[in-house]
Each structure stands twice: as structure tokens, then as C-alpha cells.
Amino acid sequence: MSLPPFTSIPGRATCQIGIRVGPSSIAGAGRGVFALENVAAGGPIFSIKEPLLNIVDDEAQSLSHTCDNCFAAKVDELCTVDDLDVKFTPCSGCKVLHYCSEICQTISWKHHHQYECKTYQAIIKDSDPTIKSMIKKLNLRSIVRVLELHQNHQVPAEDWKEILSLSTGRKSKMKKQEFASEANAVAKVAKAFTSSDLSVDKIIDIFCVFHNNQLVIGLPLLRGERCYDPKKYSVVPGGIVLEPLAAMMNHSCSANARWYSNGKELRIRARADIKAGDELTICYDPTEDYTLRRSHLRNFDIDCTCPICQGGDTGPAGPFRRNIFKLSHPRPELKIPKLTGLANAIEAMKQGEFGYGIYPMRDLHQQAYLTHLRRGETAECLKVALKIYYVIEPMIVPPIYEDYRLCTLYTIVSLLNAPPPGTTNLDELPSALKDIISIVFMHLRAKVATDTERCYGADSIVAVFERQFFEKILRKSQEETNGSFKYVLASTDDEERSRFVRKMNGLLEWAGIDTLTERDLI
Ligand SMILES: C[S@@+](CC[C@H](N)C(=O)[O-])C[C@H]1O[C@@H](n2cnc3c(N)ncnc32)[C@H](O)[C@@H]1O
């Protein structure tokens, strides 16, 4: 792929380590981003507080429940900001974009919306219902935003040059009928309604630039107490971000870096230990299924040659795979899978020597957990959740995403804190174990706070919330015990730590899990 050199790291980027853009180390991948310094797994690499373009998603819920400026969002009664009462008010002009406060509305107006609001209104007033409805689409709003900003001299010349130099993958993308008709329709409407002097053909190029380079804005939800479902998302999609520097990062299925969103801020953090000189990679498509993921990657013109892809498909195949998938992802309208069916499938996986460290094994256990939950069996739920967290997830290769781990941890602390509505309490636990529940709970609650900081950064919205939440319950426990309550994560007392490890191993033994070391547990 022959592309012009990347000009320079934009001033809006804050680099926590030195980075450079140069020819990729992956054959045929064009340019790539390289680390100039070592960074340990979990460490920050670079962040951009105000990315070039952030566009709110087009899901019915998102547009009216996400702030176009700060990306505060509300989903199913959970929020990405510490205000459950957050309300979203529409723009009085177009009524399409929403704001969580007047301040956000003013910032958005000055920054971009003053240049596009009239265009939105004109599209909405069109007599053709198909055109009218298109304004809700992320695809059209992205193009309208960038064209109006450019036409009104709001995109710095060097950024515009960078946007136009991004790879489009146009040839392959336009071979797909659905993509081509969407690109054509969006480009024609954008040409007709915006002030842009670019041709329809050039607008199609920009449409492809978005699709080849945008990153999904993933907003972490502030969870707090009751999260009994390990399949429940912890990060919700809020829209897309187009930022040329981040777009320089190439794909690997075992990526060493990852992006996160902190409101509208884009953060790139290390997933693995990275050495000076290493190319930074992110995973464009986290689909676990080998064949499906590789077919998605072809949309980016990528025939991935990462070590995982070279290893081929190591999971179950054919009808066995389909059966496993059906059991672990049952359609809501069908009967929930029986525990015996799930146990047989898990046993068959073991017999097939697929091992524990593969996603289908995690999926089957998650489904077994949910079946127990529906049957009101809290103790059984706890056993399965502990097994997922302490046995299956640590074995998954490449390492499972930290926020997926956090989801499982949330379910464990929720079960330990209070039984889910309509289920049994933890009476089945041997009495010696019942006594340690509060210690285990506090230890894991502290772990939620610490791991959230490691995942998103200690100053992120979600990590600040989790730390404060933990400190609140810690204060309460200390008040109740006249200050004598300690939690293990903070203890430097060796004897106390090994006592905890013994107790924790007692709980794991009850759950059918082999003894673990202090390192695994703390
Ligand atoms: C978001 S861009 C990445 C930056 C790009 N390398 C450039 O120079 O503009 C995505 C494009 O980079 C190339 N690419 C990224 N990862 C790749 C990989 N693992 N193997 C081959 N090509 C890759 C593909 O052409 C893909 O469409």
C-alpha cells in the first residue's frame, strides 16, 4: 500500500510515552505507529482529550440519551456519569442532537453544531421520507459534520490533509452491494444539502475513509452494586471517533494496545508489555470466532498474519461448534438450555481436548451461570462465576480484555453482597465459609476499584466512581468495627495475607477449584 508519510503528531495528543509514525512492520500494511519507550501492560500510551471528530451513534436510544458534547450517556438505567438523574435536552433548532447541560450545548454549538444545524433542518424538512429519516444515521451525520466544518474553515489544513491521506479500502468495500448503495445515498444527500464544493465521488472517498479508520466510542457504565449477569455489557457504544493519529495503528488479533473512551476523550493503553521499537497494534474486530473474525477483517482488506491467525482455528468445528453456540447463546424466545445439556457440552469440550482457555468454554459456563440464576440458585451461581474468573479467564489466549474480566468480578461481588431478587441466599455455604464472605467481598470490591484504575486510568470517570464507591463501603465497615476492619489488598502483613489466601482457597475448594497461589488471588 503506497501512502504519503504521516505529517506529525497533532498538538491535541498527549503522549505518555514517545511514539512515532513510520512504515509498518506488517507486510503490506502501509504506515504504523511505533513505541519509542517501554511501557508495561496496563500503562497509558497516548490520549486525545478533544479528538478531531466524535459523532453520536444512530441507535434509537443513543441519539436521545447521549450528550453530543461530553458523551454522557444513559442506557437501561445505567449511566456513564455519576448522575442517574441526568436528562438530555434536544437542540431547539434541529431536535436531533441532545445535551446533558446548557454548558455542553454551548460548547458543541461553538465547536461544530453552528455549522451543521441548518443542514440537519433542511434534510428533515425534505418531502422524501427516506431522505428525511437519514439524518438520524451516523453515516450521514459524520459526513455532514466533516464537510461543513471543512467548508467553514474549521478543520486545520494539516488535519484535512491527513484525513484525505487515510486509506479508504474503497475498491473492496464498494464491491459489497449494501455498502455501495449506502455510500452513494449518503454522498448524494450530503452533496445536495451541504455547502461543500467536493464532488459526489470525493465524498464517497471520505465515506470510505470513515469506515476504514473510525474507532467505536466505548463508554464504560458506572455499575455500583447489583450486576448479576456476567454477559451484561460493561462498555456501551456511544458513537465513533475519527482521529488520524489513532487511525495509523494497524490491526492484530493479539494486539498489544487498546483504545478506551473516557467521555469524548480517546485513550490508548497497553494490553501487554511493549518494548521500545515495537509497533503498536489494536484489534479492529474482537469477534472470537476465527472464521467470522477473518471474514470481518477482509472488510479492511486485511488477511491477518498475526500469530493467532497463523495457528489456525483451534476451537471446535462443524456441527459441534454450532451446537455449542446454540447452547451458549440461546434465543430469548426458545426454552433456556438444561443444565445437563450444558454439562454434557462442557464435558465433550474437555474430551475434545480444546482445554479451558477458549471463549466457547467461557460462553458455556456463563450460560450455566444464567440457568442457575433463573432457577434461583445463588450458591451454584457463585460456584460457576468463581470458576469463570479464577480458572477459565486466566487461561484464555490471547489474554481476555480487562473489562470482560471486570464484568465477571462485578457478578461475584454482587452475589456476595446480596442475593439476586427472587433467589436463595448463600445458606448452602458451609458455616466456616459464611464467616469469610465479608472479607472476600471487601477484598474483591477493592480489586474492582484497582482493576478499573488499571483498565481505564485512575483519573477516568469510571475509576474515580469505583474508588469513591469502595471507600464509602470501607468507611461503613470500619465504623461498624470501630476501625479494626482491614481489607487484604491493602495489607502488608504477610500473616494476614496468607490467612486470607487459606480462606479464599477454602471457598474455591467448595466451588470445585484447585488451590491457587497468593499471586493468583491477590
Ligand atoms: C486504520 S488503517 C491503519 C493505518 C494504515 N496502515 C495507513 O497507513 O493508513 C487500516 C488499514 O491498514 C492496513 N492494515 C491494518 N492492519 C493490517 C494488518 N494486520 N495486515 C495488513 N494490513 C493492515 C489495511 O490496509 C487497513 O485497511
XYZ file of C-alpha atoms and ligand atoms in Angstrom:
549
model
C 0.000 0.000 0.000
C 1.607 3.282 -1.025
C 0.507 6.229 1.108
C 2.160 9.591 1.856
C 4.124 9.830 5.106
C 2.156 10.914 8.162
C 2.987 14.582 8.771
C 3.241 14.962 12.547
C 1.753 14.002 15.891
C -1.041 16.582 16.380
C -0.717 19.062 19.257
C -4.027 17.863 20.719
C -2.454 14.466 21.527
C -0.865 13.946 24.943
C 1.792 11.257 24.626
C 2.609 9.430 27.835
C 5.488 7.675 26.044
C 7.380 8.710 22.930
C 5.773 7.434 19.712
C 6.458 7.813 16.009
C 4.613 7.025 12.783
C 6.588 5.178 10.112
C 6.388 2.265 7.663
C 4.610 -0.641 9.360
C 6.460 -3.803 10.368
C 3.472 -5.766 8.944
C 3.966 -6.601 5.275
C 1.693 -4.548 3.022
C 0.067 -2.636 5.897
C 1.321 0.848 4.939
C 2.107 3.123 7.860
C 2.054 2.185 11.538
C 2.682 3.665 14.993
C 5.754 2.659 16.994
C 6.648 2.961 20.680
C 9.918 4.753 21.381
C 9.945 3.690 25.029
C 8.992 0.633 27.061
C 5.527 0.574 28.547
C 4.175 -2.054 30.924
C 0.823 -3.787 30.363
C -1.971 -1.504 31.572
C 0.125 1.649 31.130
C -1.014 4.706 29.175
C 0.445 5.370 25.702
C -1.321 8.454 24.377
C -4.613 10.223 24.784
C -6.582 12.877 22.966
C -8.986 14.963 25.044
C -10.629 16.593 22.008
C -10.414 14.215 19.052
C -10.912 15.666 15.597
C -14.393 14.176 15.119
C -16.696 12.492 17.615
C -20.153 11.541 16.311
C -23.025 10.153 18.402
C -24.381 6.724 17.415
C -27.604 6.267 15.475
C -29.244 3.665 17.692
C -32.676 4.957 18.670
C -31.593 5.030 22.331
C -28.210 6.643 21.775
C -29.199 9.802 19.954
C -31.645 10.913 22.634
C -29.627 9.502 25.548
C -26.096 10.667 24.728
C -24.694 14.161 25.075
C -23.279 15.368 21.754
C -20.551 17.243 23.616
C -19.298 15.247 26.609
C -20.748 11.828 25.656
C -22.502 11.382 28.992
C -24.908 8.511 28.235
C -27.706 6.606 29.896
C -28.505 3.001 28.970
C -31.093 0.786 30.663
C -30.997 2.823 33.855
C -27.202 2.722 33.993
C -25.109 5.806 33.335
C -21.637 6.638 32.145
C -21.562 9.597 34.556
C -22.214 9.732 38.272
C -25.714 11.210 37.917
C -28.565 8.773 37.495
C -30.931 11.705 37.035
C -29.071 13.031 34.008
C -31.572 14.407 31.457
C -30.942 15.037 27.802
C -32.409 18.117 26.088
C -32.622 18.317 22.287
C -31.138 21.132 20.253
C -34.017 23.598 19.791
C -33.114 24.001 16.111
C -32.745 20.501 14.635
C -34.007 18.460 17.618
C -31.615 15.686 16.565
C -28.627 16.140 18.862
C -29.070 16.143 22.642
C -27.214 17.738 25.542
C -26.839 16.955 29.220
C -26.404 20.645 30.166
C -26.507 24.161 28.760
C -22.726 24.317 29.053
C -22.366 21.259 26.803
C -24.835 22.739 24.331
C -22.843 25.981 24.153
C -19.531 24.155 23.670
C -20.992 21.938 20.961
C -22.584 24.918 19.200
C -19.322 26.846 19.088
C -17.259 23.827 18.153
C -19.329 22.287 15.360
C -23.101 22.410 15.589
C -23.474 26.021 14.382
C -22.088 24.879 11.029
C -24.380 21.873 10.573
C -27.663 22.589 12.394
C -29.294 24.314 9.398
C -28.214 21.426 7.140
C -29.857 18.958 9.530
C -33.039 21.062 9.494
C -33.122 21.222 5.713
C -32.734 17.424 5.450
C -35.528 16.887 7.999
C -37.831 19.207 6.011
C -37.346 17.291 2.765
C -40.541 15.887 1.281
C -38.970 12.463 0.648
C -39.427 10.371 3.820
C -36.304 8.290 3.012
C -34.119 11.388 2.901
C -35.807 12.865 5.994
C -35.079 9.790 8.064
C -31.430 9.702 7.015
C -30.451 12.488 9.413
C -30.613 10.034 12.301
C -27.927 7.937 10.650
C -24.423 8.145 11.996
C -23.146 7.660 8.437
C -24.817 10.803 7.137
C -24.164 12.939 10.224
C -20.429 12.069 10.098
C -20.169 13.243 6.508
C -22.285 16.360 7.048
C -20.154 17.283 10.087
C -16.792 16.950 8.361
C -17.914 18.649 5.137
C -19.493 21.644 6.902
C -16.517 22.034 9.245
C -14.143 21.917 6.291
C -16.216 24.279 4.162
C -16.302 26.745 7.091
C -12.522 26.551 7.590
C -12.826 24.775 10.933
C -10.603 21.805 10.052
C -6.923 22.794 10.284
C -5.198 22.359 6.911
C -2.797 19.689 8.224
C -5.707 17.630 9.632
C -7.617 17.859 6.362
C -4.530 16.681 4.515
C -4.221 13.797 6.963
C -7.898 12.837 6.535
C -7.536 12.767 2.760
C -4.404 10.622 3.036
C -6.083 7.930 5.139
C -6.613 4.568 3.475
C -10.115 4.015 2.106
C -10.248 0.338 1.154
C -12.751 1.682 -1.382
C -12.271 -0.918 -4.082
C -13.079 -3.875 -1.854
C -15.720 -2.076 0.168
C -17.704 -0.905 -2.882
C -17.916 -4.492 -4.153
C -20.438 -5.084 -1.373
C -23.853 -4.093 -2.675
C -25.223 -2.884 0.654
C -22.153 -0.757 1.410
C -22.095 0.742 -2.088
C -25.738 1.780 -2.043
C -25.395 3.343 1.430
C -22.226 5.210 0.348
C -23.935 6.504 -2.802
C -27.103 7.572 -0.997
C -25.214 9.364 1.792
C -22.852 11.105 -0.637
C -25.739 12.321 -2.836
C -27.712 13.720 0.129
C -24.548 15.312 1.586
C -23.746 16.906 -1.782
C -27.307 18.208 -2.174
C -27.699 19.659 1.317
C -24.256 20.828 2.488
C -22.281 23.790 1.249
C -19.402 21.505 0.253
C -17.822 22.012 -3.153
C -16.456 18.446 -3.229
C -17.789 16.065 -5.884
C -20.047 13.105 -5.016
C -17.153 10.827 -5.931
C -14.798 12.576 -3.485
C -17.494 12.413 -0.785
C -17.709 8.648 -1.333
C -13.961 8.544 -0.709
C -14.462 10.342 2.609
C -17.304 7.956 3.462
C -14.836 5.080 2.936
C -12.173 6.909 4.982
C -14.592 6.906 7.921
C -15.375 3.223 7.546
C -11.737 2.203 7.263
C -10.413 4.363 10.098
C -13.082 5.205 12.650
C -12.992 3.704 16.129
C -16.088 2.913 18.137
C -16.519 5.118 21.200
C -16.890 2.594 24.038
C -18.326 4.216 27.163
C -17.832 2.364 30.473
C -21.009 2.211 32.547
C -20.788 3.060 36.244
C -22.005 -0.169 37.789
C -22.111 0.137 41.588
C -23.913 -2.662 43.397
C -26.162 -5.049 41.544
C -24.777 -6.679 38.420
C -25.726 -10.322 38.483
C -25.361 -11.019 34.792
C -21.811 -11.831 33.592
C -22.959 -11.386 29.995
C -24.157 -7.863 30.648
C -22.042 -5.288 28.874
C -19.789 -3.019 30.903
C -18.996 -0.743 27.979
C -21.686 0.691 25.688
C -21.114 2.021 22.182
C -21.694 5.792 22.091
C -20.691 6.588 18.518
C -17.497 6.857 16.511
C -14.290 8.829 16.668
C -12.131 9.735 13.686
C -8.648 10.756 14.714
C -5.879 10.364 12.098
C -3.124 9.550 14.617
C -5.149 6.726 16.214
C -6.125 5.575 12.723
C -2.443 4.953 11.987
C -2.451 1.936 14.304
C -2.671 -1.369 12.481
C -4.607 -4.472 13.432
C -3.517 -7.605 15.257
C -5.815 -10.269 16.757
C -3.373 -10.367 19.685
C -2.969 -6.598 19.849
C -0.557 -5.082 22.341
C -2.636 -1.915 22.774
C -6.263 -0.973 23.189
C -8.368 2.146 22.958
C -10.854 3.308 25.572
C -13.185 6.257 25.756
C -13.431 8.496 28.772
C -16.411 10.573 27.700
C -15.236 12.079 24.429
C -11.575 11.581 25.322
C -9.766 8.828 23.438
C -7.205 6.859 25.433
C -4.714 4.368 24.060
C -3.328 1.992 26.696
C -1.037 -1.032 26.645
C -2.607 -4.502 26.830
C 0.734 -6.243 27.004
C 4.282 -5.246 27.916
C 5.576 -3.174 24.996
C 9.249 -2.601 24.275
C 10.830 0.479 22.689
C 10.728 -0.091 18.919
C 7.627 -2.331 18.942
C 4.787 -1.461 16.590
C 1.573 -0.611 18.451
C -1.383 -2.700 17.331
C -5.064 -2.648 18.221
C -7.708 -5.248 17.473
C -10.177 -3.953 14.860
C -12.594 -6.808 15.409
C -12.771 -8.737 18.662
C -15.101 -11.442 17.258
C -13.957 -14.629 18.964
C -14.933 -16.973 16.162
C -11.875 -17.441 13.928
C -13.680 -17.719 10.592
C -16.106 -14.892 11.280
C -13.366 -12.573 12.533
C -11.230 -13.201 9.486
C -14.159 -12.526 7.223
C -14.855 -9.208 9.042
C -11.187 -8.265 8.665
C -11.474 -8.655 4.907
C -13.688 -5.515 5.024
C -10.440 -3.693 5.880
C -8.501 -5.561 3.163
C -6.714 -7.488 5.907
C -5.609 -11.075 5.545
C -4.314 -11.222 9.097
C -0.973 -12.954 9.624
C -0.746 -12.475 13.410
C 0.444 -15.472 15.485
C -3.141 -16.367 16.402
C -4.306 -16.462 12.795
C -1.219 -18.446 11.847
C -2.200 -21.000 14.488
C -5.458 -21.553 12.583
C -8.800 -22.347 14.156
C -8.117 -24.217 17.392
C -11.715 -24.351 18.618
C -14.439 -26.900 17.881
C -15.663 -27.119 14.296
C -18.717 -28.061 12.216
C -21.973 -29.209 13.838
C -20.271 -29.491 17.253
C -19.372 -25.793 17.115
C -22.921 -24.918 16.024
C -24.361 -26.918 18.894
C -22.068 -25.224 21.417
C -23.043 -21.832 20.024
C -26.758 -22.659 20.192
C -26.424 -23.771 23.806
C -24.363 -20.818 24.953
C -26.318 -18.136 23.065
C -29.938 -19.343 23.323
C -32.508 -17.228 21.530
C -34.716 -15.482 24.104
C -37.906 -16.926 22.632
C -36.648 -20.511 22.975
C -36.525 -22.621 26.126
C -33.475 -21.999 28.285
C -30.888 -24.772 27.914
C -30.981 -27.520 30.516
C -28.047 -27.817 32.884
C -27.462 -31.411 31.801
C -27.132 -30.310 28.160
C -24.624 -27.640 29.173
C -22.683 -30.043 31.405
C -22.535 -32.593 28.551
C -21.251 -29.946 26.154
C -18.576 -28.844 28.666
C -17.551 -32.470 29.122
C -17.450 -33.016 25.349
C -15.220 -29.939 25.026
C -12.874 -31.382 27.637
C -12.858 -34.746 25.839
C -12.146 -32.938 22.573
C -9.017 -31.560 24.233
C -9.918 -27.977 23.486
C -8.932 -27.061 27.029
C -10.425 -24.350 29.174
C -8.712 -21.348 27.632
C -11.109 -20.756 24.764
C -14.096 -18.472 24.547
C -16.733 -21.155 23.842
C -15.851 -22.730 27.208
C -16.410 -19.352 28.905
C -19.688 -18.931 26.974
C -20.974 -22.347 28.101
C -20.120 -21.605 31.741
C -21.758 -18.180 31.524
C -24.914 -19.846 30.236
C -24.788 -22.415 33.050
C -24.499 -19.480 35.472
C -27.567 -17.803 33.955
C -29.561 -21.035 34.110
C -28.741 -21.325 37.824
C -29.701 -17.683 38.266
C -33.110 -18.272 36.677
C -33.595 -21.242 38.978
C -32.786 -19.012 41.956
C -29.682 -20.991 42.945
C -27.324 -18.309 44.261
C -24.695 -20.681 45.675
C -24.436 -22.548 42.346
C -24.170 -19.206 40.544
C -21.283 -18.266 42.794
C -19.500 -21.564 42.106
C -19.714 -21.077 38.337
C -18.740 -17.387 38.489
C -15.661 -18.262 40.588
C -14.706 -20.918 38.067
C -15.040 -18.486 35.150
C -12.983 -15.860 36.967
C -10.247 -17.966 38.541
C -9.909 -20.882 36.108
C -11.220 -20.102 32.627
C -10.484 -16.419 32.022
C -6.811 -16.511 33.123
C -6.201 -19.317 30.600
C -7.737 -17.609 27.578
C -5.241 -16.822 24.812
C -4.796 -14.056 23.747
C -5.463 -12.568 27.191
C -9.068 -11.645 27.669
C -9.917 -7.932 27.757
C -9.727 -6.372 31.206
C -13.261 -5.013 31.009
C -14.651 -8.518 30.295
C -12.786 -9.679 33.446
C -14.305 -6.785 35.356
C -17.790 -7.924 34.297
C -17.216 -11.334 35.891
C -15.762 -9.721 39.005
C -18.853 -7.495 39.289
C -21.110 -10.566 39.241
C -19.092 -12.207 42.041
C -19.141 -9.150 44.301
C -22.849 -8.666 43.612
C -23.622 -12.262 44.614
C -21.510 -11.935 47.755
C -23.094 -8.627 48.661
C -26.748 -9.651 48.403
C -28.614 -12.492 46.662
C -30.375 -11.508 43.457
C -34.103 -10.786 43.869
C -36.160 -13.989 43.994
C -33.223 -16.307 44.666
C -31.907 -18.207 47.656
C -29.241 -16.671 49.846
C -25.879 -18.318 50.392
C -27.241 -20.705 53.063
C -25.762 -23.722 51.331
C -22.286 -22.432 52.088
C -20.514 -24.366 54.866
C -20.601 -22.231 58.031
C -16.804 -21.759 58.068
C -17.089 -20.144 54.658
C -20.047 -17.964 55.576
C -17.807 -16.236 58.106
C -15.312 -15.142 55.479
C -17.818 -13.724 52.992
C -17.445 -10.147 54.204
C -13.618 -10.348 53.958
C -13.744 -11.862 50.471
C -16.344 -9.301 49.414
C -14.234 -6.379 50.592
C -11.095 -7.777 49.001
C -12.847 -8.232 45.649
C -14.556 -4.853 45.886
C -11.101 -3.302 46.362
C -9.951 -5.325 43.357
C -12.805 -3.880 41.260
C -11.551 -0.373 42.130
C -7.897 -1.219 41.457
C -8.538 -3.131 38.232
C -10.823 -0.377 36.937
C -7.992 2.109 37.510
C -5.571 -0.193 35.690
C -8.002 -0.674 32.829
C -9.161 2.884 32.139
C -6.706 5.065 34.115
C -7.079 6.223 37.738
C -8.427 9.623 36.655
C -11.109 8.166 34.352
C -14.775 8.821 35.171
C -15.455 5.144 35.885
C -12.337 4.580 38.028
C -12.979 7.665 40.167
C -16.542 6.423 40.703
C -15.405 2.908 41.686
C -12.715 4.207 44.048
C -15.200 6.511 45.803
C -17.783 3.725 45.955
C -15.245 1.386 47.550
C -14.100 3.997 50.060
C -17.711 4.605 51.068
C -18.347 0.942 51.907
C -14.942 0.633 53.563
C -15.737 3.585 55.833
C -19.033 1.935 56.755
C -17.309 -1.363 57.633
C -14.728 0.463 59.698
C -17.399 2.388 61.580
C -19.184 -0.876 62.352
C -15.980 -2.468 63.683
C -14.570 0.585 65.447
C -11.838 0.951 62.857
C -10.483 -2.598 63.120
C -11.724 -3.760 59.684
C -8.905 -4.302 57.166
C -9.073 -5.462 53.591
C -6.432 -7.707 52.206
C -5.391 -5.855 49.070
C -4.013 -3.028 51.209
C -2.412 -5.211 53.860
C 1.346 -5.544 54.025
C 1.087 -8.010 56.885
C 2.329 -11.360 55.482
C 0.489 -13.399 58.086
C -2.765 -11.624 57.286
C -2.300 -12.171 53.582
C -1.569 -15.888 53.923
C -4.549 -16.279 56.249
C -6.682 -14.709 53.524
C -5.200 -16.998 50.863
C -6.066 -20.045 53.007
C -9.627 -18.817 53.480
C -10.038 -17.959 49.838
C -8.764 -21.401 48.842
C -11.390 -22.879 51.174
C -14.055 -21.038 49.197
C -12.546 -22.168 45.895
C -12.374 -25.793 47.080
C -16.104 -25.600 47.845
C -16.557 -24.389 44.248
C -14.522 -27.368 42.945
C -11.480 -25.268 42.054
C -7.892 -26.374 42.767
C -5.755 -24.424 45.230
C -4.388 -21.138 43.906
C -1.327 -19.152 44.952
C -1.253 -15.732 46.576
C -0.218 -14.252 43.229
C -3.338 -15.675 41.534
C -5.582 -14.457 44.312
C -4.251 -11.027 45.281
C -6.947 2.204 10.037
S -5.883 1.942 8.727
C -4.344 1.722 9.512
C -3.321 2.680 9.005
C -2.772 2.321 7.657
N -1.722 1.329 7.813
C -2.266 3.543 6.921
O -1.099 3.562 6.515
O -3.056 4.468 6.732
C -6.385 0.375 8.192
C -5.684 -0.171 7.003
O -4.343 -0.528 7.309
C -3.990 -1.770 6.718
N -3.778 -2.771 7.779
C -4.025 -2.605 9.095
N -3.687 -3.709 9.796
C -3.227 -4.608 8.903
C -2.741 -5.942 9.019
N -2.672 -6.572 10.179
N -2.358 -6.570 7.886
C -2.428 -5.943 6.688
N -2.880 -4.671 6.517
C -3.275 -4.000 7.606
C -5.176 -2.180 5.860
O -4.963 -1.692 4.580
C -6.322 -1.439 6.505
O -7.354 -1.178 5.591
